[in-house]
Amino acid sequence: MDKFWLYLSIGASILSIGVALYLFFWVKKQPEGSPKAKEVASWIRDGSRTYLKRLYRTLILVVVILGFLIAIVFSFDLSKISTSQVAVVPINGLVMSVSFILGALCSAIAGYLGMSVAVEANVRTATAANESINKAFRLSFYAGSVMGLAMVGLAVFGMSMIFLITKDAESILGFSFGASTLALLAKAGGGIYTKTADIAADLVGKVEVGIPEDDPRNPAVVADNVGDNVGDVAGMGADIFDSYVAAVVAVMILGASSARLGLNYVVLPLIICSLGILASLIGIQFVRVGKNGKPGPALNRGTVITTISFAVMVSAFVLATSVNLGVIWATITGLGAGVIIGITSDYFTSDDRKPVFRTAEVSQSGAAINIITGFSYGLASIVPSVIGIAVATLLAYYLAEVNGLAGIYGIGISAVGMLSISGMIVSADAYGPIVDNARGIAEMSGMDHHVIETTDVLDAAGNTAKAITKGFSISAAALTVLALFAAYAEVVTASGLQVNMSLREPIVVVGILLGLMTPPLFSALTMLSVTENAFAMIEEIRRQFRERPGILAGTETPDYDACVDMAAKGSLSSLLWPALIAVGLPLLIGFVLGPNALGGFLGGSIFTGVIFALFMANGGGLWDNAKKYIEAGNFGGPGSDAHKASVVGDTVGDPFKDTAGPSLNTLITVMSLVASLFAPLIAAFHLF
Amino acid sequence: MDKFWLYLSIGASILSIGVALYLFFWVKKQPEGSPKAKEVASWIRDGSRTYLKRLYRTLILVVVILGFLIAIVFSFDLSKISTSQVAVVPINGLVMSVSFILGALCSAIAGYLGMSVAVEANVRTATAANESINKAFRLSFYAGSVMGLAMVGLAVFGMSMIFLITKDAESILGFSFGASTLALLAKAGGGIYTKTADIAADLVGKVEVGIPEDDPRNPAVVADNVGDNVGDVAGMGADIFDSYVAAVVAVMILGASSARLGLNYVVLPLIICSLGILASLIGIQFVRVGKNGKPGPALNRGTVITTISFAVMVSAFVLATSVNLGVIWATITGLGAGVIIGITSDYFTSDDRKPVFRTAEVSQSGAAINIITGFSYGLASIVPSVIGIAVATLLAYYLAEVNGLAGIYGIGISAVGMLSISGMIVSADAYGPIVDNARGIAEMSGMDHHVIETTDVLDAAGNTAKAITKGFSISAAALTVLALFAAYAEVVTASGLQVNMSLREPIVVVGILLGLMTPPLFSALTMLSVTENAFAMIEEIRRQFRERPGILAGTETPDYDACVDMAAKGSLSSLLWPALIAVGLPLLIGFVLGPNALGGFLGGSIFTGVIFALFMANGGGLWDNAKKYIEAGNFGGPGSDAHKASVVGDTVGDPFKDTAGPSLNTLITVMSLVASLFAPLIAAFHLF
């Protein structure tokens, strides 16, 4: 039975990859438009490719080093460590190492495909927007789907193949760790890149010299548009890929280790993912707008249909096979938690609700009051989301237990359930930066005003999708790491160690304390990189304006490459410390303070990781929309003192929502995977 | 033996209260100065008294309701609940209720004394500053000592008397809860008051109309000065009183319940506190400056001498009696952690270090970059402090265990050790707002410029002391709540319930998740109250300037009372939700989700409570000093764009460091006490 299931999921994954490739070539066949538009697009394309090339070079270095380490470490068979007879089994090391490299590779291919199509689709969307909104919308959304479908397809394909060959869930940990390593570099690096360019472009362009957004006279304008691709397309895709794989592997391990379950339950998460792929393929069909249709509702329709068909398919599958009924409840619980958190994000970031309205209103008293108010609402926004996660955890657990399934397996399934519809979610999300770029190209290449208006409409829908995706990815990550945490405990127990993770154990509390400080530290490092790089880029922009007055007059082309290069180099060289923390700190804690302290450490990092991720995503979105609300003519409108104050809030929120916040998911996933992967070694060797 | 110890501590406490009263009358005998100065001082005094009267009226209401509830609940003897024979013992309820009322009363008396002397000392300090800095310093520091000594004296006196009469450590929980209830109202209310007035006065006064700090034409200037007294004197005193008592009671309960210890270990924390009182009395003698002496080093000298004499006395006492050697190590560990956290606060808030320097430097790129940078350094500042707390926890635990003492008792003793020198710490801290007020009075009553210069020198030393106290009070609170957490578990166990607080239990994780969100929610509510009240007060100030042009011309006196009243009413009516959360949420969680979930909840609230308290205290101090660094003439100096940007940062930091941050200590203490107090009831009745 489980073999059949495996083939089924391999089939679904190949279908998904196939559709992605078909759409990829379809997008490339669409007309590119005027030579000027093509030129502008080529700047963005080249900038994005340069960054990606640099990123992958860094990645190869990291993967080679880590892959080598993994190959060595896993060549020792630690199961006999107690008898002091350590056997060397090189094939084990090789398998884990290859699995690790494959994970990074699959994620990289999905990211590369997604970004390649994005930098082709942006100019074509702008050109199509000249004709009609529904053509432009279809083009940009299908381009986004390339990433969404490639990602889920490659993930399921990779994991299924590894399991088919090794028949061992733990070897997929390597795959997951590879994907996470890439995600950490892509998400944090891309996040630093995009906000460096965005802040620098805005502060000098809009605030100092008073030229509009996307003005071609701004030397940082290309870097800003490149940033949308490297941060929001490639980075975000890698992030969800990471959670997606991690959730599956956690549940597979829990399925393998829990005595109550059979082998089918190891393969089950892959089946659920396959159903999610099919549901996404269905949902994508319904994302269309008519001539005067609205893109926002179209995207929502796609998500709703995907969710419903997915729930129906899972239920039908469970009822048709001998699978435990608890799986249905756990899946629905996960989807429900996603909805609650989506609604919360919406409440705290919509301009017809109190938080945004009040933040905009108090902007009349200056930037400081805007910041304090937005900050406070951001903190308050944690509450409903955390309650949502807590309720989902409890429900998934007890509904699974009631049906005779291990409760923790239920929590894992709810995470998998939530993430299964990633195909659709990522498609809607990747659409955002594509239309954002299309707007930039339209502006820079001097297209008609109605093109810019059309792309603005498309862009607004993209922002909402982005906010929902963030809530979704945070709650999915929260449930995923809870499952990973349980998987870690299972692996330690399997190593023959007594696991004690009570809050009454001082070593566990110490682990928790150290874990708690890690996400804030990581946020601080990434945000300081943004301000440091932005500070340098601001100087560069000012220098260009000062030394070449022709730029502002419009008679001279600015040196775009200088800013593109600065952002790329700055963001990648800033990754050293964050990456060391993510990989090194769990190992340090584990080998020095032992597996129980490491358990506490994982717990602590999950705690503040989730809290800060929620706060930063919602706070950032809130400030952004408070500014937009004022720009729409309220409280004095554009140019008023309230507007200036709200621009400060928006700029503060930028690295919150696009750099530090979203990287935290990846951080806690990477740390949990490192812990699980090295758990047998840590169980065997630790100081305390 | 333990009786003798009790009498000893009662003796020390009476000595402390006696010295406090002596200094109180000594301060009152000093010359008040010119009629104008007396008039200005009377405004501040009346405003402070009005607020305190209102606060105590609110308090009486709360105390009566809670006292009544406690009297009823504790009249039931729950120890026989399992046999279904619930005996009613009214005397038990009465004792707990009286203990509760006494706790609130003692803290209120200490706060009242401290504030009464502060509002007398401010004008006298200004007058003395006309003569010499050493006279002014002595006067203001001795006035601060009134609060420090009264506080520790009343706390030790109250606890010793209750224990002498009831011979039951748990009955002191009532005393501690009373003190915490007052602290919650005084600290959060005072924090909202002071920052409402401060922000409103600055934003309209300095930023909009461009008049200097403490200018008598500003309608909010009196409210601002009143705020220093109600927030920084009364609020801070109540906060430390709260931690001080809570640490002692936690250790007494641990001493009573741990089978390895004798009765002496129940009374031991009181003895340690007495030694701390004596050490503080010694240290205070050394706080003097010569004619051209510097007040900062003088304050530090007092702290160092107090710390050393305290360590020596504790060691001598332990060696001379049969007390376990682990007590010495635990005490020294606590003091050491305090030092580390003090040094950290100093590093992150000193203008000759990178964080403040960089924050000031990037202010040249605008307010947003200033905010992001300060925010990031604030997050990074968590790291060394958390490591300090973690190391102290581990050391205190293992050094106690090694010596045959229960490890958790060691953690408690390290908290008590740290807090024992509160007499000196609070004296140095209460000195700050007194000289701040003296400066205000000097400015408002038009004293000579050299008086203002002298008070500026005194003020700078006060700011450093304040930063150190904050680090001190947060780390003390962290260790205290860890001990309280253990005490809670002991009380639950004593009720015959199996305590399971493992991170692998979903109900515990859910408790933790709900706990995690509470400190951010509490911070959000208090800060939103500040912005809401400040927004209203800004309107009031603008109205006065608009309707009565004579105010700005200096020919008309503004309506100070209007602002004083607004701040008082606003801050007290804002307390409803924070207070309900602090008392109601633990009860809700306990009665619905059960004692294990409540344990998780306490843990979770401690986790984010400590993290946010550290971040907010250090971040706020950092922004404040970055502004001062620019005002000292760097990066363009006063009036430059960098300066304006840094003012935004400073204003954002104000409610961080003086409203939300310091209230979190109290919040987590109150919640832990509520849990311990109601633990037997919760153990008997809970839904899940």
PDB file of C-alpha atoms in Angstrom, chain A residues 47-49 51-52 55 115 186-187 189-191 193-194 223 225-236 571:
ATOM      1  CA  GLY A  47      20.762  42.653 -11.479  1.00  0.00           C
ATOM      2  CA  SER A  48      18.670  39.769 -10.222  1.00  0.00           C
ATOM      3  CA  ARG A  49      20.805  37.176 -11.988  1.00  0.00           C
ATOM      4  CA  TYR A  51      22.653  38.513  -7.160  1.00  0.00           C
ATOM      5  CA  LEU A  52      21.430  34.964  -7.597  1.00  0.00           C
ATOM      6  CA  LEU A  55      24.065  33.798  -3.674  1.00  0.00           C
ATOM      7  CA  MET A 115      12.879  34.279 -10.363  1.00  0.00           C
ATOM      8  CA  ALA A 186      18.067  33.279   0.453  1.00  0.00           C
ATOM      9  CA  LYS A 187      15.535  34.697   2.899  1.00  0.00           C
ATOM     10  CA  GLY A 189      20.119  37.716   2.317  1.00  0.00           C
ATOM     11  CA  GLY A 190      17.221  38.660   0.071  1.00  0.00           C
ATOM     12  CA  GLY A 191      15.497  40.446   2.942  1.00  0.00           C
ATOM     13  CA  TYR A 193      19.052  43.247  -0.051  1.00  0.00           C
ATOM     14  CA  THR A 194      15.514  44.368  -0.751  1.00  0.00           C
ATOM     15  CA  ALA A 223      18.373  47.875  -7.095  1.00  0.00           C
ATOM     16  CA  ASN A 225      13.225  46.539  -8.268  1.00  0.00           C
ATOM     17  CA  VAL A 226      15.822  43.788  -8.194  1.00  0.00           C
ATOM     18  CA  GLY A 227      15.161  43.592  -4.465  1.00  0.00           C
ATOM     19  CA  ASP A 228      11.519  42.718  -5.052  1.00  0.00           C
ATOM     20  CA  ASN A 229      12.641  39.675  -7.005  1.00  0.00           C
ATOM     21  CA  VAL A 230      15.438  38.467  -4.777  1.00  0.00           C
ATOM     22  CA  GLY A 231      13.630  39.139  -1.511  1.00  0.00           C
ATOM     23  CA  ASP A 232       9.985  38.564  -2.256  1.00  0.00           C
ATOM     24  CA  VAL A 233      10.166  35.926  -4.997  1.00  0.00           C
ATOM     25  CA  ALA A 234      13.287  33.849  -4.437  1.00  0.00           C
ATOM     26  CA  GLY A 235      13.490  34.423  -0.673  1.00  0.00           C
ATOM     27  CA  MET A 236       9.843  33.827   0.072  1.00  0.00           C
ATOM     28  CA  SER A 571      23.603  41.573   1.943  1.00  0.00           C
TER      29      SER A 571
END
